[in-house]
XYZ file of N, CA and C in Angstrom:
723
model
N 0.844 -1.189 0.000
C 0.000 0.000 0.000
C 0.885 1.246 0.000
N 0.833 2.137 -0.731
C 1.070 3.705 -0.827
C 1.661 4.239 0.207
N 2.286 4.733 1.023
C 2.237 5.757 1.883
C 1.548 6.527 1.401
N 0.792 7.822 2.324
C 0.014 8.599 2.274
C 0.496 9.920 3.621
N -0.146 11.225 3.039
C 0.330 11.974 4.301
C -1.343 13.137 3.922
N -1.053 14.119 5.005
C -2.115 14.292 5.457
C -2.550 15.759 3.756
N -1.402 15.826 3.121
C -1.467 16.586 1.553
C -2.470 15.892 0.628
N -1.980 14.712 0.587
C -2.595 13.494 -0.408
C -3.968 13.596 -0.191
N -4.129 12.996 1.302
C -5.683 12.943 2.373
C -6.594 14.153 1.539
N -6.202 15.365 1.763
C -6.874 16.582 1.679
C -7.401 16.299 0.212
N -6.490 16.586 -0.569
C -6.535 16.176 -1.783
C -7.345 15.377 -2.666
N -7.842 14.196 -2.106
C -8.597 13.710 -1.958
C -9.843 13.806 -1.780
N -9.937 14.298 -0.788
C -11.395 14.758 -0.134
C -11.777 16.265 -0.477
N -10.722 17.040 -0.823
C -11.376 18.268 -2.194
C -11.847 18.018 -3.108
N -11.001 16.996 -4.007
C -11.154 16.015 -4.968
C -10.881 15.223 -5.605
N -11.735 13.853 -5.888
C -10.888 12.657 -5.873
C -10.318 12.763 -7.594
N -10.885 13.244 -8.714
C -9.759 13.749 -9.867
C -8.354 14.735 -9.823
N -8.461 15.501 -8.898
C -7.365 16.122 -8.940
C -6.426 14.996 -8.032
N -6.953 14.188 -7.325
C -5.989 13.049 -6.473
C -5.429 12.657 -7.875
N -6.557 11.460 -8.873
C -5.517 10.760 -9.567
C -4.549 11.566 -10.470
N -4.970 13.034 -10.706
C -3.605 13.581 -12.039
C -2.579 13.759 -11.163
N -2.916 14.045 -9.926
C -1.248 14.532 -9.299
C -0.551 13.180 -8.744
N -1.512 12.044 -8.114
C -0.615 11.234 -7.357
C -0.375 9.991 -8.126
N -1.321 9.830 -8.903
C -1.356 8.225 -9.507
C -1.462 8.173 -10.857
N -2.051 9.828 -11.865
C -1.149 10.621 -13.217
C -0.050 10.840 -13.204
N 0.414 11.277 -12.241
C 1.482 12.371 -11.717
C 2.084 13.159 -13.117
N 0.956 14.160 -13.483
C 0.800 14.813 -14.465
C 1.789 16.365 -13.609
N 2.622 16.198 -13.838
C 3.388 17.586 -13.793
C 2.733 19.082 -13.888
N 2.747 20.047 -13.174
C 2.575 21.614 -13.414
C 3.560 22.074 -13.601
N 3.621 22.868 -14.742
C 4.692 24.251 -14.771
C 4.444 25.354 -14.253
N 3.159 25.132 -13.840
C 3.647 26.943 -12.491
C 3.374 26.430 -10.966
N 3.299 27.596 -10.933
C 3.874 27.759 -8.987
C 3.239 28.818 -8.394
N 1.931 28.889 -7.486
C 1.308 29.773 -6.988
C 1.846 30.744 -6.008
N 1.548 32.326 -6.104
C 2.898 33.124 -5.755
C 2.434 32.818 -3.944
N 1.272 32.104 -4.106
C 0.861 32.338 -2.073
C 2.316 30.851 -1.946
N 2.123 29.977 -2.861
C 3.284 28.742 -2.456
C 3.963 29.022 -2.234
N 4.804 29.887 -2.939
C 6.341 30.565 -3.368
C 6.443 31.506 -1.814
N 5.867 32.311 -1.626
C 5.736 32.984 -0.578
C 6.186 31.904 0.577
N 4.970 31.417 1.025
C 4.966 30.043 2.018
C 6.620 29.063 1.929
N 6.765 28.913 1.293
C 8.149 28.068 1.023
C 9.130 29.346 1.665
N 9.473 30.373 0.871
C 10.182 30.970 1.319
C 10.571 31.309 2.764
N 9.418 31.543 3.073
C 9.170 32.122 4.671
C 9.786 30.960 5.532
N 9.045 30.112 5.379
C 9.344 28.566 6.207
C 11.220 28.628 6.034
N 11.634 28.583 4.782
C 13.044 28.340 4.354
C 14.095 29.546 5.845
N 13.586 31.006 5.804
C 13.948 31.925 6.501
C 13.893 31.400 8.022
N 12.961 31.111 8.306
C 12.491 30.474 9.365
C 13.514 29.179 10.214
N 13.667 28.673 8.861
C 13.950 27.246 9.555
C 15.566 27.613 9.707
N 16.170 28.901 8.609
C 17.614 29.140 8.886
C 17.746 29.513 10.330
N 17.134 30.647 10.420
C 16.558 31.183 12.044
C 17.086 30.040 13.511
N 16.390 29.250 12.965
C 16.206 28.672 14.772
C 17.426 27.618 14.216
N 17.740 27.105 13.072
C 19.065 26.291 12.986
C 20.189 27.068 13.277
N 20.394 28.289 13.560
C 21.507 28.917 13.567
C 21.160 28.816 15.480
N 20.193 29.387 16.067
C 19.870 29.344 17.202
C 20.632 27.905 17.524
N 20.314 27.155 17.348
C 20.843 25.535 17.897
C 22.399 25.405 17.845
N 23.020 26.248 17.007
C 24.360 26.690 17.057
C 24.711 27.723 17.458
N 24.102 28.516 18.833
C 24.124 29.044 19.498
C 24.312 30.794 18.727
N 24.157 31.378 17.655
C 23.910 32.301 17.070
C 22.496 32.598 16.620
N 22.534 33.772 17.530
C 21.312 34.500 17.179
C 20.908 35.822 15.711
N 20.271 35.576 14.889
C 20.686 36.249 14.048
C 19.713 37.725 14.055
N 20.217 38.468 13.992
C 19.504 39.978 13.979
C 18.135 40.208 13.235
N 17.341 40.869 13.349
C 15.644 40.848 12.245
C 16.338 41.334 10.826
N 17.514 42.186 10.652
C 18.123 42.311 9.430
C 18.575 41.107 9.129
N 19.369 40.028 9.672
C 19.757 39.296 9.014
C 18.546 38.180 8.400
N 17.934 38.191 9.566
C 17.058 37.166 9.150
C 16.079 38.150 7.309
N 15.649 38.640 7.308
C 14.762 39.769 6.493
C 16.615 39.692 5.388
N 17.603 39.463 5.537
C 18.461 39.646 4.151
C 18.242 38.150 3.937
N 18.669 37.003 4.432
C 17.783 35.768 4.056
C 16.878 35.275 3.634
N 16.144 36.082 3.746
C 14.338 36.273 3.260
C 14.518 36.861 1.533
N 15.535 37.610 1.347
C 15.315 38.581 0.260
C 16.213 37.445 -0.767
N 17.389 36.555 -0.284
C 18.137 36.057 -0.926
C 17.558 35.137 -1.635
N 16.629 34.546 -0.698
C 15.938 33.197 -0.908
C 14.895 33.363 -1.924
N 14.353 34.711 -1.927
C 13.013 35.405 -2.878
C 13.889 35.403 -4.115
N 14.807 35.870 -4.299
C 15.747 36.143 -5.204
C 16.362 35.105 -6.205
N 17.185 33.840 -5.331
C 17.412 32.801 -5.614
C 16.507 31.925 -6.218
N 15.128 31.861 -5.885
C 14.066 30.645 -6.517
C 13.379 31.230 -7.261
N 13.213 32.571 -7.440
C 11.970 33.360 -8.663
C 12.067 32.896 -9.864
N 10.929 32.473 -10.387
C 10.942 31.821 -11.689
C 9.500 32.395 -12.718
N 10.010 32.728 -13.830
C 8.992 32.759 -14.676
C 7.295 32.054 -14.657
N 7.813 30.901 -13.991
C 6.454 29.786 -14.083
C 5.579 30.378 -12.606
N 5.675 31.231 -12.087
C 5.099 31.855 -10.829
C 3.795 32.709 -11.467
N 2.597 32.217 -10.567
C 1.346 32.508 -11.252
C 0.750 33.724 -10.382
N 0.420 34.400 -10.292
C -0.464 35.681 -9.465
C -1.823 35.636 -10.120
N -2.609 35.186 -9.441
C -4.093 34.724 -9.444
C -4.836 36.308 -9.501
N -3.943 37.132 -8.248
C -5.312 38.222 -7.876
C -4.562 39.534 -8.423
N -5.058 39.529 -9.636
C -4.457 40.552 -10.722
C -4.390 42.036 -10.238
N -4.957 42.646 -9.474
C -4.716 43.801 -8.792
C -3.382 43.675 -7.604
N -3.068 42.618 -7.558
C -1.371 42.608 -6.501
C -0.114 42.410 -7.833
N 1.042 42.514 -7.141
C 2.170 42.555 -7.572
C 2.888 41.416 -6.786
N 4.223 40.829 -7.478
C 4.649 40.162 -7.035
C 5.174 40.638 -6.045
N 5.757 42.251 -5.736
C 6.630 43.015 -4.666
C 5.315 43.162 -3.505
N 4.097 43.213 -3.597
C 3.066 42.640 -2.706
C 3.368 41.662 -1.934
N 3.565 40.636 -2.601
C 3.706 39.602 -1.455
C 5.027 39.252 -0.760
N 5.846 39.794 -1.973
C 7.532 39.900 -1.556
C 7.652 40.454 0.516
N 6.612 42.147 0.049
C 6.551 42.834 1.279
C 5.517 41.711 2.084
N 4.753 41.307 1.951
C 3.564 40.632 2.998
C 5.104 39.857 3.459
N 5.898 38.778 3.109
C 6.550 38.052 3.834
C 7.197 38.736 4.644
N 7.768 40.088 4.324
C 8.678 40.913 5.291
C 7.850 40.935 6.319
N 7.015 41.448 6.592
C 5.726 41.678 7.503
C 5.891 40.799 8.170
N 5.326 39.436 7.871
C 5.418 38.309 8.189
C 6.788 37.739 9.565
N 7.505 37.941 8.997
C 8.750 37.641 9.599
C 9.099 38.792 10.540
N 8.773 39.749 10.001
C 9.162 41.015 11.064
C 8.461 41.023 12.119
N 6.835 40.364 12.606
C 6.158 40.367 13.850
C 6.914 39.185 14.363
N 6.910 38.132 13.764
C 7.254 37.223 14.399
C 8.690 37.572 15.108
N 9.533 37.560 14.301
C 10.851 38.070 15.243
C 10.458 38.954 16.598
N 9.735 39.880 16.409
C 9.768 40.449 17.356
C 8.689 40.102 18.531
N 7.794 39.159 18.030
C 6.993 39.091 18.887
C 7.930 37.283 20.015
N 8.496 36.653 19.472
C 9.628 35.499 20.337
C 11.198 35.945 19.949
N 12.145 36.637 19.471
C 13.230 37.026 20.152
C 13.432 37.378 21.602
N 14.392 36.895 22.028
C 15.556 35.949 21.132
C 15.423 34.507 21.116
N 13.773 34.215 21.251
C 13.830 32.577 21.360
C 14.214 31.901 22.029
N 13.981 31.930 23.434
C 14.726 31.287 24.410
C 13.745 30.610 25.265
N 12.546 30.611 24.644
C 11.312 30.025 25.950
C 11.685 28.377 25.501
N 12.184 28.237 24.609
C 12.471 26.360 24.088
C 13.496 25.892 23.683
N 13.461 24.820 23.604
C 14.747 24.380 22.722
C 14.309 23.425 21.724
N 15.160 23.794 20.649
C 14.185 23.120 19.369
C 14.875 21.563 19.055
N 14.481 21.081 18.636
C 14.385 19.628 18.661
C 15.221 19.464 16.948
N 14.248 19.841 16.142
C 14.339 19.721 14.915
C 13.719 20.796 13.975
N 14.392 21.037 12.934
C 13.163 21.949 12.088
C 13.376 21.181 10.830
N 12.106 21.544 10.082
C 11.764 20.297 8.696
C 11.958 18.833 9.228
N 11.623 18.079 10.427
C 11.921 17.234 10.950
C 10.628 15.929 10.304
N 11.620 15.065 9.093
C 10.324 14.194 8.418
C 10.248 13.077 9.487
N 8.638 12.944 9.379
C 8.471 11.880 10.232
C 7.884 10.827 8.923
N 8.201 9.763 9.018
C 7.912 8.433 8.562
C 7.301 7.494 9.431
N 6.051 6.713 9.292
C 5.438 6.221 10.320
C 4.051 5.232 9.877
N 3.449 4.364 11.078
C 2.661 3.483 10.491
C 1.628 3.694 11.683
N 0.182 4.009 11.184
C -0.871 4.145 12.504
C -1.189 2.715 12.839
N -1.256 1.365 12.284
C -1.042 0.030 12.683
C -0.012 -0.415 12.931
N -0.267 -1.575 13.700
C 0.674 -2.423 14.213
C 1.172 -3.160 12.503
N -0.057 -3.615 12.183
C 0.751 -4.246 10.839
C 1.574 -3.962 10.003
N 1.769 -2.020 10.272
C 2.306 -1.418 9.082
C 1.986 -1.363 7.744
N 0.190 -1.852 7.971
C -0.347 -1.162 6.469
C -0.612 0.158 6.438
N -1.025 0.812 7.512
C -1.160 2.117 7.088
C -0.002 3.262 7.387
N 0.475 3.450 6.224
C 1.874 4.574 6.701
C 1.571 5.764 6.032
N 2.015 6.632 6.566
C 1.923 7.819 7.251
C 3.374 8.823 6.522
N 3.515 9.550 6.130
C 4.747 10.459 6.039
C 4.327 12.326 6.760
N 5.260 12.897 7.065
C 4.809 14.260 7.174
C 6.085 14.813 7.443
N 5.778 16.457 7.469
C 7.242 16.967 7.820
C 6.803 18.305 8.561
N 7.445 18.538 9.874
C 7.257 19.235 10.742
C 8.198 20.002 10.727
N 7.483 21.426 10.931
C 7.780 22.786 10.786
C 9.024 22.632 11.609
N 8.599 22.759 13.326
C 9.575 22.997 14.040
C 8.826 22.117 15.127
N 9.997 21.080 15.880
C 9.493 20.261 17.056
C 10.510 20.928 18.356
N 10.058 21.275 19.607
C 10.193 21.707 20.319
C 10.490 21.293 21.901
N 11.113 21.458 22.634
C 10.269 21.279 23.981
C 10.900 22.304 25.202
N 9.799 22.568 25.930
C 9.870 23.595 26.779
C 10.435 23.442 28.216
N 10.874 24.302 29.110
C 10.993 24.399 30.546
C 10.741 22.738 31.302
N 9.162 22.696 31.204
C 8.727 21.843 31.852
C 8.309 20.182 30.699
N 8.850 20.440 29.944
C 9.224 19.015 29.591
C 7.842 18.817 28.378
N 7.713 19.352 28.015
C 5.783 19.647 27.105
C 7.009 19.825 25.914
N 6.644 19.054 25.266
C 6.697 18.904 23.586
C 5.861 20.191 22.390
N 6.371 20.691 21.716
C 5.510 21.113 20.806
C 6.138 21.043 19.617
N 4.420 20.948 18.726
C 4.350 20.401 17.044
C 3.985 21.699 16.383
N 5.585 22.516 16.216
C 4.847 23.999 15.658
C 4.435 24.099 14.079
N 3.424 24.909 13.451
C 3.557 24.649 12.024
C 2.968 26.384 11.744
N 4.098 26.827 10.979
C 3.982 28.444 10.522
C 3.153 28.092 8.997
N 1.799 29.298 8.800
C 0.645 29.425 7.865
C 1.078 30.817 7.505
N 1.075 30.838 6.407
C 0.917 32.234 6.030
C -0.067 32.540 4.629
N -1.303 31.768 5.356
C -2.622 31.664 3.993
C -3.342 33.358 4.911
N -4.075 33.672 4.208
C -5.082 35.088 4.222
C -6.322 34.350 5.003
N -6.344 33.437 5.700
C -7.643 32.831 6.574
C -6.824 32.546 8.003
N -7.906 32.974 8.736
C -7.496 32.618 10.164
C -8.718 31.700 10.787
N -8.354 30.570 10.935
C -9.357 29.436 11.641
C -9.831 30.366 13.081
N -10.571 29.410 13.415
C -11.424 29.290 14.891
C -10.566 28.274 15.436
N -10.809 29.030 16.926
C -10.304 27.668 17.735
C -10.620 26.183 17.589
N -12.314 26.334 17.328
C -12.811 24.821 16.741
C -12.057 23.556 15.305
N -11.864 25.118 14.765
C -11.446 24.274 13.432
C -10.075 23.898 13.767
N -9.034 24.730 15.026
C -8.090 24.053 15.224
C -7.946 22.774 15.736
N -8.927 22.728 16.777
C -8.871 21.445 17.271
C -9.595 20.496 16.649
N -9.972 20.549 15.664
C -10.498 19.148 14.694
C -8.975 19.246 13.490
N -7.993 20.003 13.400
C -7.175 19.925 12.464
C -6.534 18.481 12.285
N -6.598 17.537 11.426
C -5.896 16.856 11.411
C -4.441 16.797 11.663
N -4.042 17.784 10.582
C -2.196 17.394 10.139
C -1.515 17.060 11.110
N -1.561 18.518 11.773
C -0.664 17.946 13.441
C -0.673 16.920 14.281
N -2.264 16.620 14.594
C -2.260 15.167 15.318
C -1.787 14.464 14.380
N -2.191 14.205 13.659
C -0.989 12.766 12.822
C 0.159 13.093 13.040
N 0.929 13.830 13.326
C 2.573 14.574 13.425
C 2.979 14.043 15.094
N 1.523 14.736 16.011
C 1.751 13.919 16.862
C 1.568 12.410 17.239
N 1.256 11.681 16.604
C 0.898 10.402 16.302
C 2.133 10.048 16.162
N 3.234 10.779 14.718
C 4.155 9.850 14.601
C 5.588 10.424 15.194
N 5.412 11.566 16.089
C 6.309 11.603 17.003
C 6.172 11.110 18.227
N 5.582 10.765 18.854
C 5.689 9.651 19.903
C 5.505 7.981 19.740
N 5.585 8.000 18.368
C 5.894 6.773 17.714
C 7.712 6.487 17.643
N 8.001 7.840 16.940
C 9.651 7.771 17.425
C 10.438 8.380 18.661
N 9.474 8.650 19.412
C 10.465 9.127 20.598
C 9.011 8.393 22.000
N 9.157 7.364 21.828
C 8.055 6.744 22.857
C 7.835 7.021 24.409
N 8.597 8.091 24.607
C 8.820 8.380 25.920
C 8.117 9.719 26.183
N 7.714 9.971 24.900
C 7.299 11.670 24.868
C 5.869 11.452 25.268
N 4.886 12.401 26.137
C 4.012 11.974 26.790
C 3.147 13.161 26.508
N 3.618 14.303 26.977
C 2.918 15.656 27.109
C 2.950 16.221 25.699
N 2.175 17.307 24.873
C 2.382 17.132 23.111
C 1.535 18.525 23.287
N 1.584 19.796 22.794
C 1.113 20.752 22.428
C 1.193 20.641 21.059
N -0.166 21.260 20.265
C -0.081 21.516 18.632
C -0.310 22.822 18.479
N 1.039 23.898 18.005
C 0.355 25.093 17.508
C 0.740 25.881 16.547
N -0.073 26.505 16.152
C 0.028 26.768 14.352
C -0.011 28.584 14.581
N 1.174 29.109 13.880
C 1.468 30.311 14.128
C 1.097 30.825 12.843
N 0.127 31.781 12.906
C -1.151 32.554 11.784
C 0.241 33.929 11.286
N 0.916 33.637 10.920
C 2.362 34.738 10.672
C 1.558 35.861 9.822
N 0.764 35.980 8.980
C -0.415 36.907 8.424
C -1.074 37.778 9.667
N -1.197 37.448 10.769
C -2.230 37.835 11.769
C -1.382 38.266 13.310
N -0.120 37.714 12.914
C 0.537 37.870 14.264
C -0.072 36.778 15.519
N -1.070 35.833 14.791
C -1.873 35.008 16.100
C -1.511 33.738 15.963
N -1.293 33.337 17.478
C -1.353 31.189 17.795
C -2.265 31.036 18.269
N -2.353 29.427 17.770
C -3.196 28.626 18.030
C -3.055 27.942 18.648
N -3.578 26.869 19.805
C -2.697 26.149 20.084
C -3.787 24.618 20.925
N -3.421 23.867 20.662
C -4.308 22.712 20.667
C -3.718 21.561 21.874
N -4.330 20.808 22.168
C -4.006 19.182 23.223
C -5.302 18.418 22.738
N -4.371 17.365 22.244
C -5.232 15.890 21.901
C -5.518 15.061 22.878
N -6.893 14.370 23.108
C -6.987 13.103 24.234
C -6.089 11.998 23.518
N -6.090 11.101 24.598
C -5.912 9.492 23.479
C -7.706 9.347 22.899
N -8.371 9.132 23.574
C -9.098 9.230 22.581
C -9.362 9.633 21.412
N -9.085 11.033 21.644
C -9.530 11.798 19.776
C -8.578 11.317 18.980
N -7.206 10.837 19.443
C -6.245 10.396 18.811
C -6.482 9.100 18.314
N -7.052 8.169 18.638
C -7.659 6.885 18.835
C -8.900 7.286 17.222
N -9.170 7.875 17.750
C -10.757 8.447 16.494
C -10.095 8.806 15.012
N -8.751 9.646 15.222
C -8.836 9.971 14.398
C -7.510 8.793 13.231
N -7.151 7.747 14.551
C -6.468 6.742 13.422
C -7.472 5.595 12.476
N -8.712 5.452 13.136
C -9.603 5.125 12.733
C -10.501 5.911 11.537
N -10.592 7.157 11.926
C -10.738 7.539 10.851
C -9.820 7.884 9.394
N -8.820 7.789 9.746
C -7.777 8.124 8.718
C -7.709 6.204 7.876
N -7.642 5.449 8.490
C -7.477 4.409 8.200
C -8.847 4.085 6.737
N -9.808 4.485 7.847
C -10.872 4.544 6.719
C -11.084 5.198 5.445
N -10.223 6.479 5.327
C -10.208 7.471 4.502
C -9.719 6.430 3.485
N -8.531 6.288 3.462
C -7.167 5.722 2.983
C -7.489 4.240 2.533
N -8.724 3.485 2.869
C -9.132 2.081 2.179
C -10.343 2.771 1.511
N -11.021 3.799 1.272
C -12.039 4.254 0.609
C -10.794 4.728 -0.989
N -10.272 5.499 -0.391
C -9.075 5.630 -1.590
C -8.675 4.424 -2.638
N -8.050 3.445 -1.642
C -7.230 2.132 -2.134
C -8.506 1.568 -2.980
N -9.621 1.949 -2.264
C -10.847 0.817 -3.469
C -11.667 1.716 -4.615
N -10.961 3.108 -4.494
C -11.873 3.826 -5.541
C -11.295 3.649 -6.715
N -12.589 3.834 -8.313
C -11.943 3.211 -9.672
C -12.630 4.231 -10.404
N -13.479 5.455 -9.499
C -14.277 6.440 -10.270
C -13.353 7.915 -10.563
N -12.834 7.647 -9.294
C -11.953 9.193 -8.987
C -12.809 10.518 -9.350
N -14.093 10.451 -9.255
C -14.846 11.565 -9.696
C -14.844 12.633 -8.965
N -14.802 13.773 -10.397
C -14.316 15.253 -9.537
C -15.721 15.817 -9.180
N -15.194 16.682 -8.143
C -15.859 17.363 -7.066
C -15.522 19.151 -7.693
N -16.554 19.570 -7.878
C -16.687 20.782 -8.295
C -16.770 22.128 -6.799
N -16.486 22.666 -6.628
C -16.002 24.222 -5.764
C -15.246 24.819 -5.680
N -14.843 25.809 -5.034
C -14.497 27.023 -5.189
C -13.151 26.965 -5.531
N -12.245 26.123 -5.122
C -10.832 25.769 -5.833
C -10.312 25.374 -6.992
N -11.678 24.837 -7.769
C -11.267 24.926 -9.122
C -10.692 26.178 -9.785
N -10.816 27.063 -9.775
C -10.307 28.350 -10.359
C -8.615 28.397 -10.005
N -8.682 27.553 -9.195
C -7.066 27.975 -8.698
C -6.360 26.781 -9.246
């Protein structure tokens, strides 16, 4: 069976034609949405950030923001699409500055944690049998003062959830699923998702139960998949994009 991660999942359940051209067509795109490009970048700045932290250098909001500009610089490509024809690409160039500039200032010099890992892939199976596996890759894994784990993941989409919709979020619980799969000792698990658009966190705790619910439900997702032969598309608002 496939590995699967919680991209694929979504994908899926937006719509099951756009599942088969990308995962099981694997029909190639030549462009690149400038909110992606953005998002990549930021994360990239980000993850230099707290890796330099772990080598005990702290880097200044200039340095971090000339990293930001290098990285914009370095990957810009022709095939980059701008959907909302009244912005500019130097629009979103500046939204990331923004972006990075609260955040720096709102945790410098970063010292409430110590980071574990950043881009840290987890590989993993929600059964014992190891039919159902699992991949994902975490922003930044953490842990604090008092020994509490956290599964951070930086957004920089133009929507800000509800607390509700955080705590039904999948991605993370599966993240936490398959980090205390590899570190079995880890007990305590915060999930929180930093809204870098909004300056706002989120921040979540799973039961075993809901955790329990939601391997069951994922399991189910993922044999509805394995037995579908229709792949029929699902029409809304993302088609345009």
């Amino acid at each position: 069976m496939p590995t699967y991660s919680h991209s694929r999942l979504s994908t899926y359940e937006n719509c099951p034609l756009q599942f088969k051209l990308t995962y099981i067509d694997r029909i190639k795109r030549e462009t690149e949405g400038i909110e992606a490009f953005l998002g990549n970048r930021v994360h990239e700045a980000l993850k230099k950030c707290y890796d330099n932290i772990r080598r005990t250098k702290l880097d200044t909001l200039g340095e971090l923001l000339a990293c930001y500009e290098s990285l914009w610089q370095k990957n810009w490509h022709d095939g980059i699409v701008i959907n909302r024809k009244e912005l500019t690409a130097e629009h979103y160039r500046n939204l990331g500055r923004k972006m990075l500039e609260t955040y720096y200032q709102r945790y410098a010099p970063f010292s409430m944690d110590v980071t574990i890992g950043t881009e840290l892939m987890l590989n993993f199976a929600l059964d014992e049998a190891r039919k159902y596996r699992l991949t994902g890759l975490v922003d930044r894994l953490a842990r604090d003062p008092n020994g509490v784990f956290w599964i951070h993941d930086y957004k920089t989409s133009a929507h800000l959830p509800s607390q509700e919709e955080a705590d039904r979020d999948r991605q993370l619980a599966l993240y936490q699923i398959g980090v205390r799969k590899r570190w079995s000792d880890i007990q305590d698990v915060r999930l929180v998702w930093h809204y870098l658009a909004f300056d706002c966190e989120l921040v979540s705790r799973r039961t075993e139960e809901s955790l329990t619910e939601l391997v069951n439900n994922t399991t189910r997702l993922i044999d509805r998949i394995q037995t579908d032969i229709e792949f029929a598309p699902k029409e809304s608002s993302l088609c345009d994009w």
